[in-house]
């Protein structure tokens, strides 16, 4: 396995772009629109996707809020899923093995997991990752994922209008 620092910058940046694009595409599918996403300077080896805030908080006894919490876990899972699509298809030669790019997403899942209090947290996370993967592997979504990742990798930033345009074109 390659050592992370030995992987060319454009390969690492592309993997990060696919990670963020995974959040974006799955969020879009669930009507969670971004304000913007970006790859952090100087190299773009980490990134951030910012979604429009909810208009109200989550209530533990509200079934709709419990569903929203699960959707948030699906969206948070989608980054790793999108990145693995890149490593499995375009970056396999450079795949570094176990990657830590999902640690921030796992931390962000904690409040949603606390709200849901699943009896089997690992099973819930697996179900959410599978749901994200199923969305990303739809042919139109794969095309949107790749186009959004290219845009992010090239420009280091994308906003909602650009995402809507890219996904609209992918859906034809």
mmCIF file of C-alpha atoms in Angstrom:
data_model
loop_
_atom_site.group_PDB
_atom_site.id
_atom_site.type_symbol
_atom_site.label_atom_id
_atom_site.label_comp_id
_atom_site.label_asym_id
_atom_site.label_seq_id
_atom_site.Cartn_x
_atom_site.Cartn_y
_atom_site.Cartn_z
ATOM 1 C CA UNK A 1 0.000 0.000 0.000
ATOM 2 C CA UNK A 2 1.261 3.502 -0.790
ATOM 3 C CA UNK A 3 2.168 5.820 2.052
ATOM 4 C CA UNK A 4 -0.267 8.748 2.084
ATOM 5 C CA UNK A 5 2.480 11.330 1.576
ATOM 6 C CA UNK A 6 3.691 9.402 -1.507
ATOM 7 C CA UNK A 7 0.328 9.759 -3.255
ATOM 8 C CA UNK A 8 0.384 12.576 -5.852
ATOM 9 C CA UNK A 9 -1.417 15.758 -4.801
ATOM 10 C CA UNK A 10 -3.958 15.579 -7.648
ATOM 11 C CA UNK A 11 -4.949 12.037 -6.598
ATOM 12 C CA UNK A 12 -5.397 13.035 -2.951
ATOM 13 C CA UNK A 13 -7.351 16.158 -3.958
ATOM 14 C CA UNK A 14 -9.603 14.093 -6.256
ATOM 15 C CA UNK A 15 -10.322 11.636 -3.432
ATOM 16 C CA UNK A 16 -11.268 14.539 -1.157
ATOM 17 C CA UNK A 17 -13.443 16.041 -3.900
ATOM 18 C CA UNK A 18 -15.296 12.723 -4.299
ATOM 19 C CA UNK A 19 -15.761 12.630 -0.519
ATOM 20 C CA UNK A 20 -17.399 16.059 -0.465
ATOM 21 C CA UNK A 21 -19.350 15.301 -3.655
ATOM 22 C CA UNK A 22 -20.776 12.223 -1.915
ATOM 23 C CA UNK A 23 -22.240 14.428 0.826
ATOM 24 C CA UNK A 24 -23.563 16.857 -1.784
ATOM 25 C CA UNK A 25 -25.268 14.298 -4.044
ATOM 26 C CA UNK A 26 -26.891 12.315 -1.242
ATOM 27 C CA UNK A 27 -27.901 15.540 0.487
ATOM 28 C CA UNK A 28 -29.459 16.760 -2.763
ATOM 29 C CA UNK A 29 -31.392 13.488 -3.060
ATOM 30 C CA UNK A 30 -32.807 14.120 0.426
ATOM 31 C CA UNK A 31 -33.560 17.792 -0.320
ATOM 32 C CA UNK A 32 -30.715 19.023 1.901
ATOM 33 C CA UNK A 33 -29.204 21.717 -0.242
ATOM 34 C CA UNK A 34 -25.738 23.127 0.241
ATOM 35 C CA UNK A 35 -24.795 26.736 0.619
ATOM 36 C CA UNK A 36 -21.323 25.791 -0.615
ATOM 37 C CA UNK A 37 -18.618 23.179 -0.383
ATOM 38 C CA UNK A 38 -14.904 23.690 -0.629
ATOM 39 C CA UNK A 39 -11.535 22.001 -0.496
ATOM 40 C CA UNK A 40 -9.298 23.604 2.090
ATOM 41 C CA UNK A 41 -6.080 25.364 1.066
ATOM 42 C CA UNK A 42 -3.329 24.931 0.329
ATOM 43 C CA UNK A 43 -3.632 21.496 -1.303
ATOM 44 C CA UNK A 44 -7.311 20.562 -1.088
ATOM 45 C CA UNK A 45 -6.636 17.367 0.872
ATOM 46 C CA UNK A 46 -9.539 18.075 3.230
ATOM 47 C CA UNK A 47 -12.838 19.782 2.646
ATOM 48 C CA UNK A 48 -16.160 20.869 4.027
ATOM 49 C CA UNK A 49 -19.733 20.803 2.797
ATOM 50 C CA UNK A 50 -22.090 23.360 4.350
ATOM 51 C CA UNK A 51 -25.818 22.705 4.163
ATOM 52 C CA UNK A 52 -28.620 25.185 4.591
ATOM 53 C CA UNK A 53 -29.554 25.135 8.278
ATOM 54 C CA UNK A 54 -32.757 23.563 9.497
ATOM 55 C CA UNK A 55 -35.426 26.051 10.492
ATOM 56 C CA UNK A 56 -36.048 24.221 13.768
ATOM 57 C CA UNK A 57 -34.304 21.766 16.049
ATOM 58 C CA UNK A 58 -34.854 18.064 16.566
ATOM 59 C CA UNK A 59 -37.293 16.655 19.126
ATOM 60 C CA UNK A 60 -36.743 13.116 20.397
ATOM 61 C CA UNK A 61 -40.446 12.258 20.502
ATOM 62 C CA UNK A 62 -41.178 13.502 16.970
ATOM 63 C CA UNK A 63 -41.187 10.763 14.304
ATOM 64 C CA UNK A 64 -40.376 13.277 11.527
ATOM 65 C CA UNK A 65 -37.359 14.511 13.479
ATOM 66 C CA UNK A 66 -36.180 10.964 14.074
ATOM 67 C CA UNK A 67 -36.362 10.383 10.317
ATOM 68 C CA UNK A 68 -34.456 13.644 9.722
ATOM 69 C CA UNK A 69 -31.762 12.446 12.130
ATOM 70 C CA UNK A 70 -31.382 9.195 10.206
ATOM 71 C CA UNK A 71 -31.155 11.128 6.928
ATOM 72 C CA UNK A 72 -28.365 13.228 8.442
ATOM 73 C CA UNK A 73 -26.476 10.019 9.249
ATOM 74 C CA UNK A 74 -27.008 8.835 5.659
ATOM 75 C CA UNK A 75 -25.643 12.141 4.319
ATOM 76 C CA UNK A 76 -22.676 12.034 6.698
ATOM 77 C CA UNK A 77 -21.980 8.439 5.589
ATOM 78 C CA UNK A 78 -22.031 9.488 1.941
ATOM 79 C CA UNK A 79 -18.654 11.230 2.086
ATOM 80 C CA UNK A 80 -16.782 8.031 2.800
ATOM 81 C CA UNK A 81 -18.937 6.172 0.258
ATOM 82 C CA UNK A 82 -18.187 8.755 -2.441
ATOM 83 C CA UNK A 83 -14.495 8.648 -1.650
ATOM 84 C CA UNK A 84 -14.460 4.848 -1.848
ATOM 85 C CA UNK A 85 -16.077 5.040 -5.304
ATOM 86 C CA UNK A 86 -13.072 7.114 -6.344
ATOM 87 C CA UNK A 87 -10.499 4.802 -4.774
ATOM 88 C CA UNK A 88 -12.189 1.694 -6.199
ATOM 89 C CA UNK A 89 -12.560 3.014 -9.726
ATOM 90 C CA UNK A 90 -10.025 5.757 -10.487
ATOM 91 C CA UNK A 91 -7.497 5.718 -7.676
ATOM 92 C CA UNK A 92 -7.028 2.015 -6.945
ATOM 93 C CA UNK A 93 -3.338 2.101 -7.816
ATOM 94 C CA UNK A 94 -2.862 4.702 -5.089
ATOM 95 C CA UNK A 95 -5.348 3.476 -2.464
ATOM 96 C CA UNK A 96 -3.611 4.002 0.881
ATOM 97 C CA UNK A 97 -5.549 1.349 2.785
ATOM 98 C CA UNK A 98 -7.504 2.375 5.867
ATOM 99 C CA UNK A 99 -8.262 6.071 5.567
ATOM 100 C CA UNK A 100 -9.114 8.525 8.326
ATOM 101 C CA UNK A 101 -11.101 10.979 6.198
ATOM 102 C CA UNK A 102 -14.353 9.876 7.817
ATOM 103 C CA UNK A 103 -13.436 10.723 11.419
ATOM 104 C CA UNK A 104 -14.995 14.209 11.320
ATOM 105 C CA UNK A 105 -18.180 12.770 9.815
ATOM 106 C CA UNK A 106 -18.345 10.155 12.585
ATOM 107 C CA UNK A 107 -18.038 12.921 15.203
ATOM 108 C CA UNK A 108 -20.852 14.852 13.532
ATOM 109 C CA UNK A 109 -23.068 11.749 13.672
ATOM 110 C CA UNK A 110 -22.908 11.590 17.479
ATOM 111 C CA UNK A 111 -25.796 14.002 18.233
ATOM 112 C CA UNK A 112 -28.042 12.166 15.774
ATOM 113 C CA UNK A 113 -27.095 8.803 17.225
ATOM 114 C CA UNK A 114 -27.749 10.181 20.709
ATOM 115 C CA UNK A 115 -31.186 11.340 19.593
ATOM 116 C CA UNK A 116 -32.041 7.995 17.976
ATOM 117 C CA UNK A 117 -30.485 5.807 20.694
ATOM 118 C CA UNK A 118 -30.319 2.733 18.444
ATOM 119 C CA UNK A 119 -30.021 -0.661 20.128
ATOM 120 C CA UNK A 120 -27.324 -1.525 17.584
ATOM 121 C CA UNK A 121 -25.407 1.584 16.535
ATOM 122 C CA UNK A 122 -23.134 -0.319 14.142
ATOM 123 C CA UNK A 123 -26.150 -1.798 12.353
ATOM 124 C CA UNK A 124 -27.732 1.649 11.988
ATOM 125 C CA UNK A 125 -24.507 3.135 10.622
ATOM 126 C CA UNK A 126 -24.177 0.210 8.192
ATOM 127 C CA UNK A 127 -27.779 0.637 7.027
ATOM 128 C CA UNK A 128 -27.186 4.367 6.497
ATOM 129 C CA UNK A 129 -23.943 3.761 4.584
ATOM 130 C CA UNK A 130 -25.740 1.218 2.402
ATOM 131 C CA UNK A 131 -28.513 3.740 1.726
ATOM 132 C CA UNK A 132 -25.936 6.375 0.731
ATOM 133 C CA UNK A 133 -24.113 3.899 -1.512
ATOM 134 C CA UNK A 134 -27.361 2.874 -3.212
ATOM 135 C CA UNK A 135 -28.045 6.510 -4.111
ATOM 136 C CA UNK A 136 -24.509 7.150 -5.335
ATOM 137 C CA UNK A 137 -24.440 4.091 -7.589
ATOM 138 C CA UNK A 138 -27.501 5.119 -9.588
ATOM 139 C CA UNK A 139 -26.119 5.924 -13.065
ATOM 140 C CA UNK A 140 -27.332 9.538 -13.047
ATOM 141 C CA UNK A 141 -25.986 10.087 -9.547
ATOM 142 C CA UNK A 142 -22.624 8.517 -10.443
ATOM 143 C CA UNK A 143 -22.393 10.989 -13.315
ATOM 144 C CA UNK A 144 -23.343 13.878 -11.004
ATOM 145 C CA UNK A 145 -20.875 12.675 -8.357
ATOM 146 C CA UNK A 146 -18.015 12.638 -10.875
ATOM 147 C CA UNK A 147 -18.942 16.036 -12.347
ATOM 148 C CA UNK A 148 -19.263 17.688 -8.933
ATOM 149 C CA UNK A 149 -15.983 16.130 -7.792
ATOM 150 C CA UNK A 150 -14.238 17.387 -10.950
ATOM 151 C CA UNK A 151 -15.583 20.883 -10.351
ATOM 152 C CA UNK A 152 -14.462 20.819 -6.727
ATOM 153 C CA UNK A 153 -11.045 19.426 -7.581
ATOM 154 C CA UNK A 154 -10.488 22.012 -10.316
ATOM 155 C CA UNK A 155 -12.015 25.109 -8.689
ATOM 156 C CA UNK A 156 -11.794 24.109 -4.995
ATOM 157 C CA UNK A 157 -15.328 25.448 -4.370
ATOM 158 C CA UNK A 158 -18.902 24.861 -5.529
ATOM 159 C CA UNK A 159 -22.234 26.446 -4.612
ATOM 160 C CA UNK A 160 -25.858 25.357 -4.716
ATOM 161 C CA UNK A 161 -26.634 26.784 -8.175
ATOM 162 C CA UNK A 162 -23.700 24.912 -9.697
ATOM 163 C CA UNK A 163 -24.765 21.689 -7.981
ATOM 164 C CA UNK A 164 -28.358 22.064 -9.178
ATOM 165 C CA UNK A 165 -27.086 22.683 -12.721
ATOM 166 C CA UNK A 166 -24.755 19.668 -12.690
ATOM 167 C CA UNK A 167 -27.338 17.294 -11.235
ATOM 168 C CA UNK A 168 -30.004 18.646 -13.606
ATOM 169 C CA UNK A 169 -27.752 17.911 -16.594
ATOM 170 C CA UNK A 170 -26.904 14.446 -15.245
ATOM 171 C CA UNK A 171 -30.583 13.615 -14.900
ATOM 172 C CA UNK A 172 -31.094 14.792 -18.495
#
